[in-house]
Tab-separated table of C-alpha atoms in Angstrom:
chain	number	residue	atom	x	y	z
L	1	MET	CA	100.231	99.278	112.864
L	2	ARG	CA	97.797	102.107	113.141
L	3	PRO	CA	95.531	102.478	110.058
L	4	GLY	CA	96.248	105.536	107.882
L	5	PRO	CA	93.958	108.548	108.031
L	6	THR	CA	90.666	108.425	106.444
L	7	HIS	CA	89.410	111.065	103.742
L	8	ALA	CA	87.574	112.880	106.434
L	9	GLN	CA	90.588	113.143	108.559
L	10	GLN	CA	92.692	114.375	105.718
L	11	ARG	CA	89.888	117.122	105.026
L	12	VAL	CA	90.111	118.029	108.634
L	13	ASP	CA	94.096	118.362	108.194
L	14	LEU	CA	93.510	120.621	105.293
L	15	LEU	CA	91.254	122.700	107.116
L	16	LEU	CA	93.642	122.980	110.070
L	17	ALA	CA	96.364	124.036	107.704
L	18	LEU	CA	94.199	126.722	106.157
L	19	TRP	CA	93.158	127.871	109.745
L	20	PHE	CA	96.798	128.178	110.823
L	21	LEU	CA	97.445	130.124	107.681
L	22	GLY	CA	94.734	132.528	108.553
L	23	ILE	CA	95.821	132.975	112.127
L	24	GLY	CA	99.370	133.504	111.135
L	25	ALA	CA	98.314	136.204	108.492
L	26	PHE	CA	95.891	137.844	111.045
L	27	SER	CA	98.748	137.834	113.739
L	28	ALA	CA	101.278	139.361	111.260
L	29	VAL	CA	98.850	142.347	110.595
L	30	LEU	CA	98.790	142.941	114.416
L	31	ILE	CA	102.525	142.634	114.758
L	32	ASN	CA	103.409	144.879	112.014
L	33	SER	CA	101.032	147.552	113.578
L	34	LEU	CA	102.953	147.131	116.671
L	35	ALA	CA	106.411	147.261	115.166
L	36	VAL	CA	107.794	149.562	117.693
L	37	VAL	CA	107.290	146.963	120.415
L	38	PHE	CA	108.900	144.234	118.397
L	39	GLY	CA	111.669	146.006	117.043
L	40	PRO	CA	112.953	145.943	113.435
L	41	LEU	CA	110.901	143.323	111.497
L	42	PRO	CA	111.689	141.445	108.163
L	43	ASP	CA	109.824	142.655	105.029
L	44	TRP	CA	106.247	141.256	104.535
L	45	HIS	CA	107.587	138.830	101.783
L	46	GLU	CA	109.792	137.006	104.385
L	47	GLN	CA	106.942	137.019	106.839
L	48	ALA	CA	104.503	135.423	104.375
L	49	LEU	CA	106.904	132.773	103.517
L	50	TRP	CA	107.522	131.810	107.081
L	51	ILE	CA	103.678	131.795	107.711
L	52	VAL	CA	103.238	129.595	104.605
L	53	VAL	CA	106.087	127.106	105.623
L	54	LEU	CA	104.913	126.922	109.108
L	55	SER	CA	101.148	126.279	108.283
L	56	LEU	CA	100.573	124.300	104.936
L	57	PRO	CA	102.566	121.278	105.949
L	58	LEU	CA	100.132	120.534	108.662
L	59	ALA	CA	97.760	119.414	105.677
L	60	TRP	CA	99.909	116.292	105.269
L	61	ARG	CA	100.644	115.894	109.135
L	62	ARG	CA	98.863	112.602	109.651
L	63	ARG	CA	100.044	110.996	106.238
L	64	PHE	CA	103.817	112.004	106.744
L	65	PRO	CA	104.131	112.948	110.347
L	66	ILE	CA	107.911	112.547	110.519
L	67	ILE	CA	108.675	114.661	107.459
L	68	VAL	CA	106.122	117.302	108.576
L	69	THR	CA	107.514	117.498	111.977
L	70	LEU	CA	111.262	118.024	110.715
L	71	VAL	CA	110.157	120.643	108.154
L	72	ILE	CA	108.136	122.673	110.599
L	73	SER	CA	110.812	122.305	113.268
L	74	ALA	CA	113.647	123.523	110.929
L	75	ALA	CA	111.301	126.388	109.727
L	76	PHE	CA	110.887	127.397	113.365
L	77	ILE	CA	114.500	127.374	114.226
L	78	VAL	CA	115.549	129.432	111.011
L	79	SER	CA	112.565	131.861	111.419
L	80	VAL	CA	113.646	132.476	115.026
L	81	LEU	CA	117.254	133.036	113.780
L	82	THR	CA	116.104	135.581	111.215
L	83	ALA	CA	113.878	137.522	113.740
L	84	PHE	CA	110.601	136.448	112.635
L	85	PRO	CA	108.204	138.038	115.338
L	86	ASP	CA	105.414	135.756	115.815
L	87	ASN	CA	106.798	133.252	118.149
L	88	THR	CA	103.394	132.030	119.517
L	89	PHE	CA	102.075	131.155	116.225
L	90	ALA	CA	105.077	129.204	115.175
L	91	SER	CA	105.226	127.397	118.576
L	92	ALA	CA	101.666	126.262	118.191
L	93	SER	CA	102.566	124.818	114.783
L	94	VAL	CA	105.472	123.016	116.361
L	95	PHE	CA	103.376	121.624	119.099
L	96	TRP	CA	100.683	120.378	116.426
L	97	ALA	CA	103.585	118.633	114.730
L	98	ILE	CA	105.178	116.801	117.574
L	99	TYR	CA	101.800	115.888	118.802
L	100	THR	CA	100.944	114.310	115.470
L	101	LEU	CA	104.213	112.593	115.304
L	102	GLY	CA	103.546	110.894	118.590
L	103	ALA	CA	99.850	109.969	117.652
L	104	TRP	CA	100.334	108.910	113.984
L	105	GLY	CA	104.093	107.795	113.670
L	106	GLN	CA	103.960	104.204	112.196
L	107	ASN	CA	107.567	103.623	113.157
L	108	ARG	CA	107.431	104.009	116.849
L	109	ARG	CA	111.363	103.847	117.301
L	110	LEU	CA	111.913	106.253	114.567
L	111	ALA	CA	109.119	108.603	115.808
L	112	LEU	CA	110.732	108.661	119.464
L	113	TRP	CA	114.134	109.466	118.158
L	114	THR	CA	112.912	112.119	115.820
L	115	ARG	CA	111.078	113.798	118.648
L	116	ILE	CA	114.226	113.652	120.818
L	117	ALA	CA	116.244	115.304	118.041
L	118	VAL	CA	113.619	117.930	117.655
L	119	VAL	CA	113.618	118.680	121.318
L	120	CYS	CA	117.412	118.688	121.568
L	121	ALA	CA	117.536	121.244	118.591
L	122	MET	CA	114.925	123.381	120.333
L	123	PHE	CA	116.588	123.429	123.575
L	124	GLY	CA	119.964	124.230	121.662
L	125	LEU	CA	118.165	127.310	120.092
L	126	LEU	CA	116.959	128.262	123.531
L	127	PHE	CA	120.258	128.308	125.069
L	128	TYR	CA	121.683	130.218	122.060
L	129	SER	CA	118.806	132.789	122.332
L	130	LEU	CA	119.339	133.192	126.124
L	131	ILE	CA	123.154	133.638	125.850
L	132	THR	CA	122.670	136.070	122.910
L	133	TYR	CA	120.061	138.032	124.733
L	134	ASN	CA	121.457	138.170	128.113
L	135	ASN	CA	124.792	139.582	126.519
L	136	SER	CA	122.872	142.189	124.570
L	137	SER	CA	122.264	145.862	125.653
L	138	ARG	CA	118.630	145.219	125.441
L	139	ALA	CA	118.871	142.706	128.296
L	140	ALA	CA	120.818	145.254	130.392
L	141	ASP	CA	118.102	147.797	129.974
L	142	SER	CA	115.312	145.283	130.751
L	143	PHE	CA	116.929	143.905	133.910
L	144	ALA	CA	117.985	147.251	135.248
L	145	GLY	CA	115.020	147.612	137.705
L	146	ALA	CA	114.856	143.869	138.610
L	147	THR	CA	114.047	143.564	142.446
L	148	GLY	CA	113.278	139.722	142.612
L	149	LEU	CA	115.128	137.089	144.766
L	150	LEU	CA	116.980	135.553	141.800
L	151	ASP	CA	119.349	137.242	139.445
L	152	PRO	CA	117.339	138.338	136.398
L	153	MET	CA	119.419	136.511	133.818
L	154	LEU	CA	119.180	133.189	135.931
L	155	ALA	CA	115.457	133.841	136.287
L	156	ASN	CA	114.860	134.299	132.534
L	157	ALA	CA	116.880	131.189	131.798
L	158	LEU	CA	114.825	129.322	134.285
L	159	TYR	CA	111.572	130.579	132.954
L	160	GLY	CA	112.417	129.714	129.269
L	161	ILE	CA	113.829	126.215	130.234
L	162	SER	CA	110.529	125.618	132.330
L	163	PHE	CA	108.260	126.822	129.739
L	164	ASN	CA	109.758	124.883	126.844
L	165	LEU	CA	110.074	121.757	129.045
L	166	GLY	CA	106.480	121.903	129.879
L	167	PHE	CA	105.609	122.651	126.225
L	168	PHE	CA	107.409	119.807	124.745
L	169	LEU	CA	106.419	117.134	127.462
L	170	ALA	CA	102.744	118.077	126.967
L	171	ALA	CA	103.032	117.635	123.125
L	172	THR	CA	104.843	114.433	123.686
L	173	PHE	CA	102.505	113.159	126.338
L	174	PHE	CA	99.292	113.896	124.475
L	175	GLY	CA	100.506	112.537	121.225
L	176	THR	CA	101.517	109.370	122.860
L	177	ALA	CA	98.323	109.099	124.748
L	178	ALA	CA	96.372	109.489	121.357
L	179	TRP	CA	98.365	106.738	119.827
L	180	THR	CA	97.822	104.268	122.803
L	181	SER	CA	94.199	105.028	122.633
L	182	ALA	CA	93.962	104.402	118.979
L	183	ARG	CA	95.959	101.078	119.526
L	184	ARG	CA	93.620	100.040	122.250
L	185	GLU	CA	90.447	100.690	120.071
L	186	GLN	CA	91.919	98.766	117.246
L	187	LYS	CA	92.786	95.855	119.320
L	188	LEU	CA	89.048	95.866	120.588
L	189	SER	CA	87.913	96.223	117.056
L	190	ASP	CA	90.025	93.212	116.037
L	191	GLN	CA	88.966	91.125	119.065
L	192	ALA	CA	85.336	91.963	118.186
L	193	THR	CA	85.849	90.830	114.565
L	194	ALA	CA	87.548	87.605	115.731
L	195	LEU	CA	84.734	86.964	118.027
L	196	ALA	CA	82.122	87.591	115.334
L	197	GLY	CA	84.053	85.207	113.250
L	198	GLN	CA	84.187	82.517	115.884
L	199	ALA	CA	80.356	82.954	116.558
L	200	ILE	CA	79.628	82.423	112.821
L	201	GLU	CA	82.087	79.405	112.760
L	202	LEU	CA	80.329	78.054	115.875
L	203	GLY	CA	76.808	78.610	114.568
L	204	GLN	CA	77.939	76.749	111.369
L	205	ALA	CA	79.465	74.088	113.409
L	206	GLN	CA	76.209	73.684	115.531
L	207	GLU	CA	74.136	73.607	112.367
L	208	GLN	CA	76.313	70.929	110.885
L	209	ASN	CA	76.089	68.829	113.996
L	210	ALA	CA	72.260	69.295	114.014
L	211	LYS	CA	72.078	68.237	110.430
L	212	ARG	CA	74.402	65.230	111.150
L	213	ALA	CA	72.393	64.188	114.300
L	214	LEU	CA	69.144	64.486	112.124
L	215	VAL	CA	70.634	62.040	109.492
L	216	ASN	CA	71.817	59.659	112.149
L	217	GLU	CA	68.466	59.725	113.671
L	218	ARG	CA	66.649	59.167	110.396
L	219	VAL	CA	69.018	56.223	109.576
L	220	ARG	CA	68.475	54.785	112.926
L	221	ILE	CA	64.745	55.150	112.563
L	222	ALA	CA	64.816	53.589	109.218
L	223	ARG	CA	66.775	50.729	110.531
L	224	GLU	CA	64.329	50.029	113.276
L	225	LEU	CA	61.407	50.278	111.056
L	226	HIS	CA	63.080	47.766	108.721
L	227	ASP	CA	63.865	45.420	111.527
L	228	VAL	CA	60.266	45.590	112.939
L	229	VAL	CA	58.780	44.732	109.470
L	230	ALA	CA	61.280	42.269	108.390
L	231	HIS	CA	61.200	40.226	111.671
L	232	HIS	CA	57.369	39.996	111.751
L	233	VAL	CA	56.791	39.605	108.034
L	234	SER	CA	59.399	36.489	108.053
L	235	VAL	CA	57.744	34.993	110.830
L	236	MET	CA	54.289	35.357	109.209
L	237	GLY	CA	55.798	34.000	105.898
L	238	VAL	CA	57.076	30.953	107.807
L	239	GLN	CA	53.763	30.364	109.673
L	240	ALA	CA	51.739	31.000	106.624
L	241	SER	CA	53.865	28.413	104.678
L	242	ALA	CA	53.376	25.821	107.321
L	243	ALA	CA	49.630	26.407	107.342
L	244	ARG	CA	49.474	26.003	103.473
L	245	ARG	CA	51.305	22.685	103.669
L	246	VAL	CA	49.220	21.166	106.425
L	247	LEU	CA	45.914	22.814	105.460
L	248	LYS	CA	44.522	19.565	104.022
L	249	LYS	CA	46.309	16.965	106.296
L	250	ASP	CA	45.880	18.710	109.584
L	251	PRO	CA	43.305	21.544	109.459
L	252	GLU	CA	43.524	22.110	113.251
L	253	LEU	CA	47.436	22.711	113.037
L	254	ALA	CA	46.809	25.042	109.952
L	255	ALA	CA	44.490	27.054	112.127
L	256	GLU	CA	46.964	27.289	114.814
L	257	SER	CA	49.598	28.547	112.202
L	258	LEU	CA	47.091	31.042	110.899
L	259	THR	CA	46.412	32.303	114.384
L	260	ALA	CA	50.009	32.801	114.874
L	261	VAL	CA	50.245	34.743	111.722
L	262	GLU	CA	47.409	36.922	112.975
L	263	GLN	CA	48.948	37.566	116.363
L	264	THR	CA	52.414	38.459	114.598
L	265	ALA	CA	50.528	40.813	112.381
L	266	ARG	CA	49.012	42.579	115.417
L	267	SER	CA	52.273	42.441	117.295
L	268	ALA	CA	53.978	44.154	114.251
L	269	ILE	CA	51.163	46.770	113.966
L	270	SER	CA	51.325	47.302	117.645
L	271	GLU	CA	55.152	48.055	117.598
L	272	LEU	CA	54.860	50.152	114.502
L	273	HIS	CA	52.019	52.199	116.287
L	274	SER	CA	54.298	52.661	119.322
L	275	LEU	CA	57.210	53.619	117.293
L	276	LEU	CA	55.355	56.182	115.246
L	277	GLY	CA	53.815	57.467	118.386
L	278	VAL	CA	57.249	58.209	119.869
L	279	LEU	CA	58.197	59.856	116.525
L	280	ARG	CA	55.080	62.101	116.651
L	281	GLU	CA	55.803	62.997	120.326
L	282	GLN	CA	59.517	63.676	119.262
L	283	HIS	CA	58.297	66.014	116.644
L	284	ILE	CA	55.948	67.845	118.832
L	285	ASN	CA	58.479	68.311	121.644
L	286	ASP	CA	61.372	68.774	119.309
L	287	HIS	CA	62.838	71.828	121.449
L	288	GLU	CA	62.034	70.090	124.899
L	289	THR	CA	63.778	66.759	124.590
L	290	ASP	CA	67.358	65.875	123.583
L	291	ASP	CA	68.616	63.186	121.350
L	292	ALA	CA	69.420	60.904	124.192
L	293	SER	CA	66.033	60.857	125.804
L	294	THR	CA	64.300	60.601	122.398
L	295	SER	CA	66.339	57.662	121.526
L	296	GLU	CA	65.660	55.999	124.949
L	297	SER	CA	61.957	56.601	124.225
L	298	VAL	CA	62.204	54.744	120.924
L	299	PHE	CA	64.054	51.805	122.233
L	300	LEU	CA	61.572	51.506	124.999
L	301	ALA	CA	58.789	51.200	122.504
L	302	THR	CA	60.578	48.181	120.995
L	303	PRO	CA	61.260	44.566	122.316
L	304	GLY	CA	64.360	43.417	123.862
L	305	LEU	CA	65.879	40.448	125.658
L	306	ASP	CA	62.935	39.907	127.891
L	307	GLN	CA	60.857	39.288	124.960
L	308	ILE	CA	62.921	36.420	123.674
L	309	PRO	CA	60.885	33.794	125.123
L	310	GLN	CA	57.784	35.002	123.291
L	311	LEU	CA	59.771	35.173	120.174
L	312	VAL	CA	60.849	31.469	120.659
L	313	ALA	CA	57.264	30.606	121.283
L	314	GLN	CA	56.145	32.300	117.871
L	315	ALA	CA	58.773	30.359	115.979
L	316	GLU	CA	57.806	27.042	117.626
L	317	SER	CA	54.171	27.666	116.844
L	318	ALA	CA	55.186	27.827	113.297
L	319	GLY	CA	56.420	24.332	113.390
L	320	LEU	CA	60.103	25.246	113.772
L	321	THR	CA	62.389	23.413	116.109
L	322	VAL	CA	63.964	26.019	118.579
L	323	GLU	CA	66.134	25.445	121.451
L	324	PHE	CA	66.532	28.375	123.907
L	325	GLY	CA	68.195	28.469	127.331
L	326	SER	CA	69.064	31.092	130.061
L	327	PHE	CA	72.037	30.248	132.374
L	328	GLY	CA	73.317	32.056	135.360
L	329	THR	CA	71.906	35.437	136.765
L	330	PRO	CA	70.452	37.754	134.182
L	331	ALA	CA	72.535	40.815	133.649
L	332	THR	CA	71.334	44.197	132.924
L	333	VAL	CA	72.424	45.354	129.268
L	334	PRO	CA	71.965	48.713	127.427
L	335	VAL	CA	68.642	49.256	125.702
L	336	GLY	CA	70.270	49.232	122.265
L	337	LEU	CA	72.103	46.222	122.866
L	338	SER	CA	69.081	44.390	124.073
L	339	LEU	CA	67.020	45.465	121.021
L	340	SER	CA	69.985	44.429	118.747
L	341	ALA	CA	70.264	40.828	120.389
L	342	TYR	CA	66.492	40.497	119.954
L	343	ARG	CA	66.641	41.535	116.283
L	344	VAL	CA	69.382	39.024	115.617
């Protein structure tokens, strides 16, 4: 449904009604000054009544278009039957009413049938006026000197029908066009509002995804740091324990264990430096790399299946009995899986 008129539009309607009221009064002064041309005229009280009834309802034309159209149309018909002289002013008021009904009628079916009923009533009034006028002595005097191709009465009827048909078609066309334009504008506004809402939702979803990715990345980094430290510290603990036990009995074996502790500590520091270096690079190039490439870089900085022989050697150097074998052709596995197997 088309939104109702704004306060500014209602003020415009009030000004339009007052403007019609002024035009009607000015036109009445002119017509009464030419009373001989228009014939007998109703008294000024009756003329003032028709001017008010045909003008003031326009102040509510957009809020109550059907009622205003019916009131002004009925007033127009009755004013014509009572010989109200200013047909031009009254016709303009009817035109605005029918136009507004087409442009602002909320119930489109009722608006259509109301316009059809009004137009039929107007044409009924037209045919009545033509018949009455053509049978009057005034018409005989007016048509006495006619020299055209058509019969003057027929020409008068065709002229009246053509003029009124164009009049009502124009009012209907422009009113419907205004309503269609307003409907299209409202749809575009609704679409723009919907798109704006979708953009906000998309932005919120992206922000949530970014936060979720950041949390996941932090958890993964924390797990990686824990694995690096826990692995090397556990190896160092085993080797240090072995060195302590054989320190007095076999100083040479204790020295080998302490050397292994030293090498393990250096390996741990090296891995931590590599991991932290990747993290620093990730922070610097945060807007230039995606999560996949960053994760790959972190994994490349950590050991995998290829380093298991060295891991076994470290364990054996600590005095543990380790059996390790490789069978078949080595297969390529994902970096994350290789790291997980190494940590296990």
